[in-house]
Short mmCIF file of C-alpha atoms in Angstrom, two decimals:
data_model
loop_
_atom_site.label_atom_id
_atom_site.label_comp_id
_atom_site.label_asym_id
_atom_site.label_seq_id
_atom_site.Cartn_x
_atom_site.Cartn_y
_atom_site.Cartn_z
CA MET C 1 -22.16 -7.38 1.38
CA ARG C 2 -22.10 -4.36 3.68
CA THR C 3 -25.34 -2.44 4.02
CA ALA C 4 -26.28 0.69 5.93
CA ARG C 5 -28.35 0.14 9.06
CA ALA C 6 -29.25 1.62 12.42
CA LEU C 7 -28.39 -0.21 15.65
CA ALA C 8 -30.59 -0.04 18.72
CA THR C 9 -27.52 -0.47 20.95
CA LEU C 10 -23.84 -1.28 20.60
CA ASP C 11 -24.73 -4.89 21.48
CA GLU C 12 -25.80 -5.30 17.84
CA VAL C 13 -22.42 -4.59 16.26
CA GLU C 14 -21.07 -7.14 13.80
CA LEU C 15 -17.68 -7.80 12.25
CA GLY C 16 -16.86 -5.14 9.67
CA ASP C 17 -19.15 -2.50 11.20
CA HIS C 18 -18.17 1.16 11.41
CA VAL C 19 -20.55 2.87 13.79
CA CYS C 20 -21.34 6.52 14.42
CA TRP C 21 -22.39 6.60 18.08
CA ARG C 22 -24.27 9.82 18.80
CA MET C 23 -24.12 9.99 22.55
CA ASP C 24 -27.09 11.11 24.62
CA PRO C 25 -26.53 14.45 26.41
CA SER C 26 -26.48 12.68 29.75
CA ALA C 27 -24.35 9.75 28.60
CA ALA C 28 -21.18 8.82 30.46
CA PHE C 29 -18.69 7.58 27.87
CA LEU C 30 -16.89 5.13 30.13
CA THR C 31 -20.08 3.68 31.57
CA ASP C 32 -22.02 3.41 28.32
CA ALA C 33 -19.11 1.81 26.47
CA ARG C 34 -18.53 -0.96 29.03
CA ALA C 35 -20.98 -3.40 27.43
CA TYR C 36 -19.22 -3.00 24.07
CA VAL C 37 -15.89 -3.57 25.78
CA ALA C 38 -17.12 -6.58 27.75
CA ASP C 39 -18.55 -8.17 24.59
CA GLY C 40 -15.05 -8.05 23.15
CA ALA C 41 -13.92 -10.51 25.81
CA LEU C 42 -16.97 -12.68 25.17
CA TYR C 43 -16.30 -12.98 21.43
CA GLY C 44 -12.52 -13.11 21.60
CA ASP C 45 -11.76 -9.63 20.25
CA LYS C 46 -8.86 -7.43 21.23
CA LEU C 47 -9.80 -3.92 22.36
CA VAL C 48 -8.01 -0.96 20.78
CA PHE C 49 -8.69 2.46 22.29
CA VAL C 50 -7.69 5.51 20.28
CA ALA C 51 -7.49 7.85 23.26
CA SER C 52 -5.18 9.22 25.89
CA ALA C 53 -4.12 6.71 28.54
CA ARG C 54 -6.01 8.82 31.08
CA GLY C 55 -9.17 8.85 28.96
CA ALA C 56 -9.19 5.06 28.56
CA SER C 57 -8.23 4.21 32.13
CA GLY C 58 -11.80 3.60 33.24
CA LEU C 59 -12.30 1.02 30.50
CA THR C 60 -9.16 -1.01 30.87
CA ARG C 61 -9.29 -2.20 34.45
CA PRO C 62 -8.55 -5.93 34.52
CA ALA C 63 -10.57 -8.93 35.49
CA PRO C 64 -12.33 -8.00 38.80
CA ASP C 65 -14.69 -5.74 36.87
CA GLY C 66 -15.22 -8.40 34.22
CA LEU C 67 -13.34 -6.29 31.66
CA PRO C 68 -10.80 -7.84 29.30
CA PRO C 69 -7.11 -7.54 30.04
CA ALA C 70 -6.53 -7.90 26.28
CA SER C 71 -6.54 -4.24 25.36
CA VAL C 72 -4.20 -1.55 24.10
CA VAL C 73 -4.39 2.23 24.25
CA LEU C 74 -3.14 4.21 21.25
CA ASP C 75 -2.14 7.44 22.93
CA LEU C 76 -0.89 9.07 19.74
CA PRO C 77 0.82 12.47 19.52
CA ASP C 78 -1.79 13.67 17.02
CA HIS C 79 -5.14 11.86 16.90
CA ALA C 80 -6.15 14.02 13.93
CA ASP C 81 -3.34 12.68 11.72
CA THR C 82 -4.99 10.10 9.48
CA GLU C 83 -1.87 8.24 8.39
CA SER C 84 -0.53 7.72 11.92
CA VAL C 85 -3.92 6.60 13.25
CA LEU C 86 -4.45 4.13 10.40
CA ALA C 87 -0.91 2.76 10.65
CA ALA C 88 -1.39 2.20 14.37
CA VAL C 89 -4.75 0.40 14.15
CA ARG C 90 -3.56 -1.76 11.25
CA ARG C 91 -0.50 -2.74 13.24
CA GLU C 92 -2.67 -3.72 16.20
CA ALA C 93 -4.96 -5.73 13.92
CA ARG C 94 -2.01 -7.70 12.57
CA THR C 95 -0.72 -8.29 16.09
CA ALA C 96 -4.15 -9.43 17.28
CA ALA C 97 -4.38 -11.94 14.39
CA ARG C 98 -1.00 -13.42 15.34
CA GLN C 99 -2.12 -13.64 18.97
CA GLY C 100 -5.20 -15.65 18.01
CA PHE C 101 -7.92 -13.04 18.54
CA ARG C 102 -11.02 -13.13 16.35
CA SER C 103 -10.63 -9.45 15.44
CA VAL C 104 -10.09 -6.03 16.99
CA ARG C 105 -12.69 -3.65 18.44
CA VAL C 106 -11.65 -0.06 17.96
CA LEU C 107 -13.22 2.59 20.17
CA THR C 108 -12.60 6.33 20.06
CA GLU C 109 -14.36 9.44 21.29
CA ARG C 110 -14.21 12.11 18.62
CA LEU C 111 -13.39 15.68 19.58
CA PRO C 112 -13.60 18.68 17.24
CA ALA C 113 -10.26 19.72 15.76
CA THR C 114 -9.19 23.33 16.13
CA ALA C 115 -6.43 23.29 13.51
CA PRO C 116 -7.12 24.59 9.98
CA GLY C 117 -8.42 21.82 7.76
CA GLY C 118 -9.47 19.76 10.76
CA ALA C 119 -12.98 19.08 9.45
CA GLU C 120 -11.62 17.82 6.12
CA GLU C 121 -9.05 15.64 7.87
CA LEU C 122 -11.83 14.15 10.02
CA LEU C 123 -13.72 13.00 6.91
CA ALA C 124 -10.58 11.51 5.39
CA GLN C 125 -9.88 9.61 8.59
CA GLU C 126 -13.45 8.31 8.86
CA LEU C 127 -13.31 7.04 5.28
CA LYS C 128 -10.01 5.32 5.93
CA LEU C 129 -11.31 3.76 9.14
CA ASP C 130 -14.34 2.52 7.22
CA GLU C 131 -12.10 0.99 4.56
CA PHE C 132 -10.07 -0.64 7.34
CA ALA C 133 -13.22 -2.11 8.95
CA SER C 134 -14.49 -3.38 5.60
CA GLU C 135 -11.29 -5.13 4.54
CA SER C 136 -10.19 -6.48 7.93
CA GLY C 137 -13.48 -7.38 9.60
CA ALA C 138 -12.64 -5.11 12.52
CA ILE C 139 -15.36 -3.29 14.46
CA VAL C 140 -14.89 0.47 14.74
CA VAL C 141 -17.05 2.67 16.97
CA CYS C 142 -16.64 6.46 16.84
CA ALA C 143 -18.41 8.31 19.65
CA PHE C 144 -19.63 11.88 19.14
CA ARG C 145 -21.10 14.20 21.76
CA PRO C 146 -23.50 16.32 19.65
CA SER C 147 -23.21 19.24 22.08
CA LEU C 148 -19.51 19.64 21.16
CA TRP C 149 -20.05 19.74 17.41
CA ASP C 150 -21.56 22.20 14.99
CA ALA C 151 -24.43 20.51 13.17
CA PRO C 152 -22.98 20.58 9.59
CA THR C 153 -19.67 19.00 10.63
CA LEU C 154 -21.39 16.29 12.64
CA GLU C 155 -23.74 15.56 9.74
CA ARG C 156 -20.81 15.16 7.36
CA ALA C 157 -19.03 12.85 9.76
CA ALA C 158 -22.20 10.75 10.18
CA CYS C 159 -22.41 10.32 6.39
CA MET C 160 -19.03 8.53 6.48
CA HIS C 161 -20.41 5.74 8.71
CA PRO C 162 -22.62 2.98 7.30
CA HIS C 163 -24.00 2.29 10.80
CA GLU C 164 -25.35 4.47 13.59
CA THR C 165 -26.64 4.22 17.12
CA GLY C 166 -27.48 6.51 20.01
CA THR C 167 -29.44 9.75 19.96
CA ARG C 168 -32.23 9.57 17.44
CA ALA C 169 -31.01 12.36 15.18
CA PRO C 170 -32.32 12.37 11.61
CA ARG C 171 -30.62 9.72 9.51
CA PRO C 172 -28.04 11.25 7.15
CA ALA C 173 -29.46 12.03 3.72
CA PHE C 174 -26.79 9.82 2.15
CA ARG C 175 -24.06 7.46 3.25
CA MET C 176 -20.76 6.71 1.56
CA PHE C 177 -19.01 3.55 2.74
CA SER C 178 -16.32 1.15 1.59
CA THR C 179 -16.99 -1.97 -0.44
CA GLY C 180 -13.35 -2.64 -1.35
CA ALA C 181 -10.10 -0.83 -2.11
CA ASP C 182 -11.02 2.59 -3.52
CA ARG C 183 -14.62 1.41 -4.04
CA TRP C 184 -17.50 3.16 -2.27
CA SER C 185 -21.20 2.49 -2.09
CA VAL C 186 -23.42 5.57 -1.96
CA ASP C 187 -27.00 5.24 -0.76
CA GLY C 188 -29.84 7.62 0.08
CA VAL C 189 -30.45 10.94 -1.67
CA ILE C 190 -27.96 13.64 -2.70
CA ASP C 191 -29.59 17.03 -3.12
CA SER C 192 -28.74 20.69 -2.61
CA GLU C 193 -28.80 20.31 1.19
CA CYS C 194 -26.09 17.67 1.32
CA ALA C 195 -24.22 18.28 -1.96
CA SER C 196 -21.35 20.04 -0.16
CA ALA C 197 -20.98 17.07 2.21
CA PHE C 198 -20.88 14.70 -0.78
CA ASN C 199 -18.25 16.87 -2.44
CA ALA C 200 -16.14 16.87 0.72
CA ALA C 201 -16.41 13.09 1.03
CA LEU C 202 -15.31 12.56 -2.56
CA ARG C 203 -12.37 14.91 -2.19
CA ALA C 204 -11.29 13.04 0.92
CA ALA C 205 -11.58 9.69 -0.89
CA MET C 206 -9.50 10.95 -3.83
CA ARG C 207 -6.62 12.38 -1.84
CA HIS C 208 -4.36 9.36 -2.22
CA THR C 209 -5.67 7.52 -5.29
CA ALA C 210 -5.99 8.30 -8.98
CA GLU C 211 -9.26 6.43 -9.52
CA VAL C 212 -12.34 6.05 -7.31
CA ARG C 213 -15.27 3.77 -8.06
CA LEU C 214 -18.72 4.66 -6.78
CA GLN C 215 -21.59 2.19 -6.60
CA PHE C 216 -24.94 3.97 -7.08
CA ALA C 217 -27.17 0.86 -7.00
CA THR C 218 -28.87 1.98 -3.78
CA LEU C 219 -28.81 5.71 -4.49
CA GLY C 220 -32.36 6.93 -4.86
CA MET C 221 -31.74 10.32 -6.43
CA ILE C 222 -29.07 12.91 -7.18
CA ASP C 223 -30.11 16.41 -8.23
CA ALA C 224 -28.26 19.10 -10.18
CA ALA C 225 -26.37 20.27 -7.10
CA GLY C 226 -25.28 16.71 -6.36
CA MET C 227 -24.08 16.16 -9.92
CA HIS C 228 -22.15 19.42 -9.83
CA ALA C 229 -20.55 18.30 -6.56
CA LEU C 230 -19.50 15.04 -8.24
CA VAL C 231 -17.94 16.81 -11.21
CA ASP C 232 -16.24 19.43 -9.06
CA ALA C 233 -14.63 16.75 -6.89
CA ALA C 234 -13.30 14.92 -9.94
CA ARG C 235 -11.77 18.14 -11.23
CA HIS C 236 -10.35 19.17 -7.87
CA LEU C 237 -7.07 17.31 -8.32
CA PRO C 238 -5.39 16.70 -11.69
CA GLY C 239 -5.19 13.21 -13.10
CA ARG C 240 -8.12 11.87 -11.06
CA ARG C 241 -11.06 9.83 -12.35
CA ILE C 242 -14.39 8.72 -10.91
CA ASP C 243 -16.22 5.67 -12.28
CA VAL C 244 -19.90 5.51 -11.31
CA GLU C 245 -21.48 2.06 -11.55
CA GLY C 246 -25.03 0.82 -11.07
CA ALA C 247 -26.79 4.16 -11.59
CA ASN C 248 -30.51 3.72 -12.16
CA GLU C 249 -32.23 4.92 -15.33
CA THR C 250 -33.46 8.16 -13.78
CA VAL C 251 -30.01 9.13 -12.54
CA ARG C 252 -28.41 8.34 -15.89
CA LEU C 253 -31.06 10.32 -17.76
CA CYS C 254 -30.57 13.36 -15.54
CA TRP C 255 -26.80 13.07 -16.07
CA GLU C 256 -27.26 13.05 -19.83
CA LEU C 257 -29.79 15.92 -19.84
CA ALA C 258 -27.40 18.02 -17.82
CA GLY C 259 -24.84 17.58 -20.61
CA TYR C 260 -22.29 15.75 -18.51
CA ALA C 261 -22.21 12.48 -20.49
CA ASP C 262 -20.45 13.98 -23.52
CA ALA C 263 -18.49 16.76 -21.85
CA GLY C 264 -15.17 14.90 -21.68
CA LEU C 265 -15.23 14.93 -17.89
CA PRO C 266 -13.15 12.66 -15.64
CA VAL C 267 -16.42 11.02 -14.54
CA VAL C 268 -17.86 7.97 -16.31
CA MET C 269 -21.37 6.82 -15.41
CA THR C 270 -22.67 3.37 -16.38
CA SER C 271 -25.65 1.19 -15.50
#
């Protein structure tokens, strides 16, 4: 069972983890990532870098530095394109399995997209990477330099990772992470401050599937703004449905009092 947790360092990563690494302002990406890379050799993992060949060159030097020769750089034409990124990392995971590796360790440094819709595409890609980590047992680390990001976008991206390390920024109010195909666990609190982030996450999850299942067992509270965000996401695309499972008594009561239970909505909430 996957659970949300904070990591003191990247040394604590486990199979199936998807980590948001908030880099310290003075951090050097290549230097600080070397321990994570070296541990891949120790545990028999293949390293997959989603980066330009130039950007990964400092991490892929062979044996004299104690770094693994078993690595591949995915220098893709468009790192913001979710389908191409996912196809590439899945292909490398299958190849690594045939080659006898325990798993793959994916490492990428995230950079803000300038194209329209880039923030939404980032969330969709993070959710897909999380689903990939959950189902394959891969380890995925996404590095963010907070100084390059506006705070709301970085907060939304952090919510799509069940694990975090690095700069001690406030923990995201909620987290949404994969527990199976089109199944997502939601923990924390969803209120007016993060309702828009929740809505964006749901819309991203529903882009390529007709039905999404949410597990609310570890969700502490969802207020009126959060419930509206849930309903709005379900209505955003025609023919979509959201099944909410494991909601506690308080959440279910609030849902009913708000009039959503009998409104014929494409959202079904059960205990």
